Amino acid sequence: MASKPNAPRQQKHLAVLIDADNAPAAIVEGLFEEIAKYGIASVKRIYGDWTQPNLGGWKKVLLDHSIQPMQQFAYTKGKNATDSSLIIDAMDLLYTRRFDGFCLVSSDSDFTRLAVRLREEGLTVYGFGEQKTPKPFVSACDKFIYTEILRADAAEPPPEPTAAPAPGTSTEARSGDKPAAPVKAQKVPVDFIAKVLDDVADDEDDWVQLGVLGSNIGKLRPEFDPRLYGFKKLSELIKAQPRRFELETRESGSGGKDLYVRNRKPGK
């Protein structure tokens, strides 16, 4: 009797909650491409006062991406009722026990405690926000992705203006309609990576599997992303630092190949 093929690994079910007041619509393509790496976006909701013109950029893309708009009027001027509505819904979804993780899309530090609470329940929290996002919110997430990266990945370079705007056309772009700002490659934190390697190395040769290195870096710095330094993958970043790191390929027990890395020994 033929054995049954192994069942495919079940993907994580994620709830995606977007703060429309603190997230630009220009990220939408890259956002859901990124989320697809981590699981299935089972719930997609976006919160804001849809009677306001500043959310026009989001209105254009909601149907294309099956995002459910959640209306929240501003009851008091200067107070953000949207945050409270998102947090209440997040807790309601949490107690259904149907989700493996949450994607919180905002640059607002008001969601720091929400991220902590979700993680206390054993769920994975993915944060998405601009590089101006306060550090406490970034650190409260298991992984934090800066949306400038997503905008750069998804958007084509804007064409050079060739003519004056038509009469009556506003020259001020809404936050969701601004072209993607170029992401300037940051300096690779080689000293930090080297320290992590030293901390996790457990054999006499100091070799560490690349996946283990990436996992430990993410625990210490949720916002770490090779794309911030001009590389698509961690392996490419490591290869580009030959004076500091050694990289080698080994056969794995399953017939595949694994990458291992270690700090370069003095004199090599």
Coordinates of C-alpha atoms in Angstrom, one line a residue, residues 6-243:
N6 CA 3.1 14.4 3.6
A7 CA 0.5 17.0 4.3
P8 CA 1.5 20.5 3.4
R9 CA 2.5 22.7 6.3
Q10 CA -0.4 24.8 7.4
Q11 CA 0.1 28.5 7.0
K12 CA -0.5 31.0 9.8
H13 CA -3.8 32.8 9.8
L14 CA -3.2 36.5 10.3
A15 CA -5.4 39.5 11.2
V16 CA -4.3 42.6 9.4
L17 CA -5.4 45.8 11.1
I18 CA -4.5 49.1 9.4
D19 CA -4.5 52.6 11.0
A20 CA -5.4 54.7 7.9
D21 CA -4.5 57.9 9.6
N22 CA -0.9 56.7 10.1
A23 CA -0.2 54.6 7.1
P24 CA 0.1 55.7 3.4
A25 CA -1.9 54.0 0.7
A26 CA 1.3 53.8 -1.4
I27 CA 2.4 50.8 0.6
V28 CA -0.6 48.6 -0.2
E29 CA 1.0 46.4 -2.9
G30 CA 4.2 45.8 -1.0
L31 CA 2.3 45.4 2.3
F32 CA 0.3 42.4 1.2
E33 CA 3.2 40.9 -0.7
E34 CA 5.2 41.1 2.5
I35 CA 2.4 39.7 4.7
A36 CA 2.1 36.7 2.3
K37 CA 5.6 35.6 3.4
Y38 CA 4.3 35.1 6.9
G39 CA 0.9 33.6 6.4
I40 CA -2.7 34.2 5.1
A41 CA -4.4 37.5 5.7
S42 CA -7.7 36.0 6.9
V43 CA -9.0 39.4 8.1
K44 CA -8.1 42.7 6.5
R45 CA -9.6 45.8 8.2
I46 CA -8.7 49.5 7.9
Y47 CA -9.8 52.1 10.4
G48 CA -10.5 55.8 9.8
D49 CA -13.0 58.5 9.3
W50 CA -14.0 57.9 5.7
T51 CA -15.8 61.2 5.5
Q52 CA -12.5 63.0 5.5
P53 CA -10.7 63.8 2.3
N54 CA -7.2 62.9 3.5
L55 CA -8.1 59.2 3.2
G56 CA -8.8 59.5 -0.5
G57 CA -5.7 57.5 -1.4
W58 CA -6.9 54.5 0.6
K59 CA -10.5 54.6 -0.9
K60 CA -9.0 53.9 -4.3
V61 CA -7.4 50.6 -3.3
L62 CA -9.8 49.0 -0.8
L63 CA -11.9 47.0 -3.3
D64 CA -8.8 45.8 -5.2
H65 CA -7.4 44.3 -2.1
S66 CA -10.6 43.3 -0.3
I67 CA -9.9 45.5 2.7
Q68 CA -12.9 46.2 4.9
P69 CA -13.2 49.8 5.9
M70 CA -14.2 50.5 9.5
Q71 CA -15.8 53.8 10.0
Q72 CA -14.9 55.8 13.1
F73 CA -16.0 59.3 13.5
A74 CA -13.9 61.8 15.5
Y75 CA -16.1 62.5 18.5
T76 CA -13.8 65.1 19.9
K77 CA -11.4 67.4 18.0
G78 CA -7.8 66.4 18.7
K79 CA -8.7 63.0 20.0
N80 CA -8.0 59.9 17.8
A81 CA -11.0 57.6 18.2
T82 CA -9.6 55.4 15.4
D83 CA -7.0 53.9 17.8
S84 CA -9.5 52.9 20.3
S85 CA -11.7 51.2 17.7
L86 CA -8.8 49.3 16.3
I87 CA -7.7 48.1 19.7
I88 CA -11.2 47.0 20.7
D89 CA -11.5 45.0 17.5
A90 CA -8.1 43.4 18.0
M91 CA -9.1 42.2 21.4
D92 CA -12.3 40.8 20.1
L93 CA -10.4 38.9 17.3
L94 CA -7.9 37.7 19.9
Y95 CA -10.5 36.0 22.0
T96 CA -11.9 34.1 19.0
R97 CA -8.7 32.0 19.1
R98 CA -8.8 31.8 15.3
F99 CA -5.5 33.6 14.6
D100 CA -1.8 32.8 14.9
G101 CA -0.7 36.4 14.6
F102 CA -1.6 40.0 14.0
C103 CA -0.2 42.6 11.5
L104 CA -0.5 46.1 13.0
V105 CA 0.0 48.7 10.3
S106 CA 0.7 52.1 11.9
S107 CA 3.5 54.5 12.9
D108 CA 1.7 55.3 16.1
S109 CA 3.2 54.4 19.5
D110 CA -0.3 54.1 21.0
F111 CA -0.4 50.5 19.8
T112 CA 2.6 49.5 21.9
R113 CA 0.6 48.0 24.7
L114 CA -1.7 46.2 22.2
A115 CA 1.4 44.5 20.6
V116 CA 2.6 43.5 24.1
R117 CA -0.8 42.1 25.1
L118 CA -1.1 40.0 21.9
R119 CA 2.4 38.6 22.4
E120 CA 1.5 37.7 26.0
E121 CA -1.2 35.4 24.5
G122 CA 1.5 33.6 22.5
L123 CA 0.6 35.2 19.1
T124 CA 3.1 36.6 16.7
V125 CA 3.0 40.3 16.1
Y126 CA 4.2 41.9 12.8
G127 CA 4.5 45.7 12.9
F128 CA 4.5 47.9 9.8
G129 CA 5.4 51.6 10.1
E130 CA 7.6 54.4 8.9
Q131 CA 11.1 54.9 10.1
K132 CA 9.8 57.6 12.4
T133 CA 7.9 55.0 14.4
P134 CA 8.8 55.3 18.1
K135 CA 11.2 52.7 19.4
P136 CA 8.8 51.2 22.1
F137 CA 6.3 50.1 19.4
V138 CA 9.0 48.7 17.2
S139 CA 10.5 46.7 20.2
A140 CA 7.0 45.4 21.2
C141 CA 6.7 43.5 17.9
D142 CA 8.2 40.2 17.0
K143 CA 9.2 41.7 13.7
F144 CA 8.9 45.2 12.4
I145 CA 9.1 46.2 8.8
Y146 CA 9.7 49.8 7.8
T147 CA 7.1 50.8 5.1
E148 CA 9.7 52.9 3.2
I149 CA 11.1 49.5 2.0
L150 CA 7.7 48.3 0.8
R151 CA 7.0 51.6 -1.1
A152 CA 10.4 51.4 -2.8
D153 CA 9.8 47.7 -3.7
A154 CA 6.4 48.3 -5.1
A155 CA 6.5 51.7 -6.7
E156 CA 8.0 52.7 -10.0
P157 CA 10.2 55.9 -10.0
P158 CA 7.9 58.9 -10.5
P159 CA 8.2 60.6 -13.9
E160 CA 9.8 64.0 -14.2
P161 CA 7.2 66.8 -14.4
T162 CA 7.0 68.1 -18.0
A163 CA 4.2 70.6 -17.7
A164 CA 2.5 72.8 -15.1
P165 CA -0.5 71.2 -13.4
A166 CA -3.9 71.8 -14.8
P167 CA -6.0 74.7 -13.4
G168 CA -7.8 73.8 -10.2
T169 CA -5.4 70.9 -9.5
S170 CA -4.0 70.9 -6.0
T171 CA -0.2 70.7 -5.8
E172 CA -0.3 69.2 -2.4
A173 CA -0.2 65.5 -2.4
R174 CA -2.1 63.6 0.3
S175 CA -0.1 61.3 2.5
G176 CA -1.4 58.2 0.7
D177 CA -0.6 59.6 -2.7
K178 CA 3.0 60.7 -2.2
P179 CA 5.6 58.8 -4.4
A180 CA 7.9 56.4 -2.7
A181 CA 10.8 58.1 -1.0
P182 CA 14.1 56.4 -1.9
V183 CA 15.5 54.3 0.9
K184 CA 19.1 55.3 1.6
A185 CA 21.2 52.2 2.4
Q186 CA 22.4 52.3 6.0
K187 CA 25.7 51.2 7.2
V188 CA 25.8 47.4 7.9
P189 CA 26.0 46.8 11.7
V190 CA 28.9 44.3 11.4
D191 CA 29.9 44.6 15.0
F192 CA 26.4 43.8 16.2
I193 CA 26.2 40.8 13.8
A194 CA 29.6 39.6 15.0
K195 CA 28.5 39.8 18.6
V196 CA 25.4 37.8 17.9
L197 CA 27.6 35.1 16.1
D198 CA 29.8 34.9 19.2
D199 CA 26.8 34.5 21.5
V200 CA 25.1 31.7 19.6
A201 CA 28.1 29.7 18.3
D202 CA 28.1 26.4 20.1
D203 CA 30.9 24.3 18.4
E204 CA 34.6 24.5 18.4
D205 CA 34.7 26.0 14.9
D206 CA 32.2 28.7 15.7
W207 CA 30.1 28.0 12.7
V208 CA 26.4 29.0 13.0
Q209 CA 23.6 28.1 10.6
L210 CA 22.5 31.3 8.8
G211 CA 18.8 30.7 9.7
V212 CA 19.8 30.6 13.4
L213 CA 21.7 33.8 13.1
G214 CA 18.8 35.5 11.4
S215 CA 16.4 34.3 14.1
N216 CA 18.6 35.6 16.9
I217 CA 19.2 39.0 15.2
G218 CA 15.4 39.4 14.9
K219 CA 14.9 38.7 18.6
L220 CA 17.3 41.4 19.5
R221 CA 16.3 43.9 16.8
P222 CA 12.8 43.3 15.4
E223 CA 13.4 46.0 12.8
F224 CA 16.5 44.4 11.3
D225 CA 16.0 43.9 7.6
P226 CA 18.8 43.3 5.0
R227 CA 16.9 45.6 2.6
L228 CA 17.7 48.6 4.9
Y229 CA 21.4 48.0 4.0
G230 CA 20.9 47.5 0.3
F231 CA 20.6 43.7 0.2
K232 CA 17.6 41.4 -0.5
K233 CA 18.7 38.6 1.7
L234 CA 20.8 38.1 4.8
S235 CA 23.1 35.8 2.9
E236 CA 23.9 38.5 0.4
L237 CA 24.7 40.9 3.2
I238 CA 27.1 38.4 4.8
K239 CA 28.8 37.7 1.5
A240 CA 29.4 41.4 1.0
Q241 CA 31.5 41.5 4.3
P242 CA 34.3 39.1 3.4
R243 CA 36.7 40.8 5.8

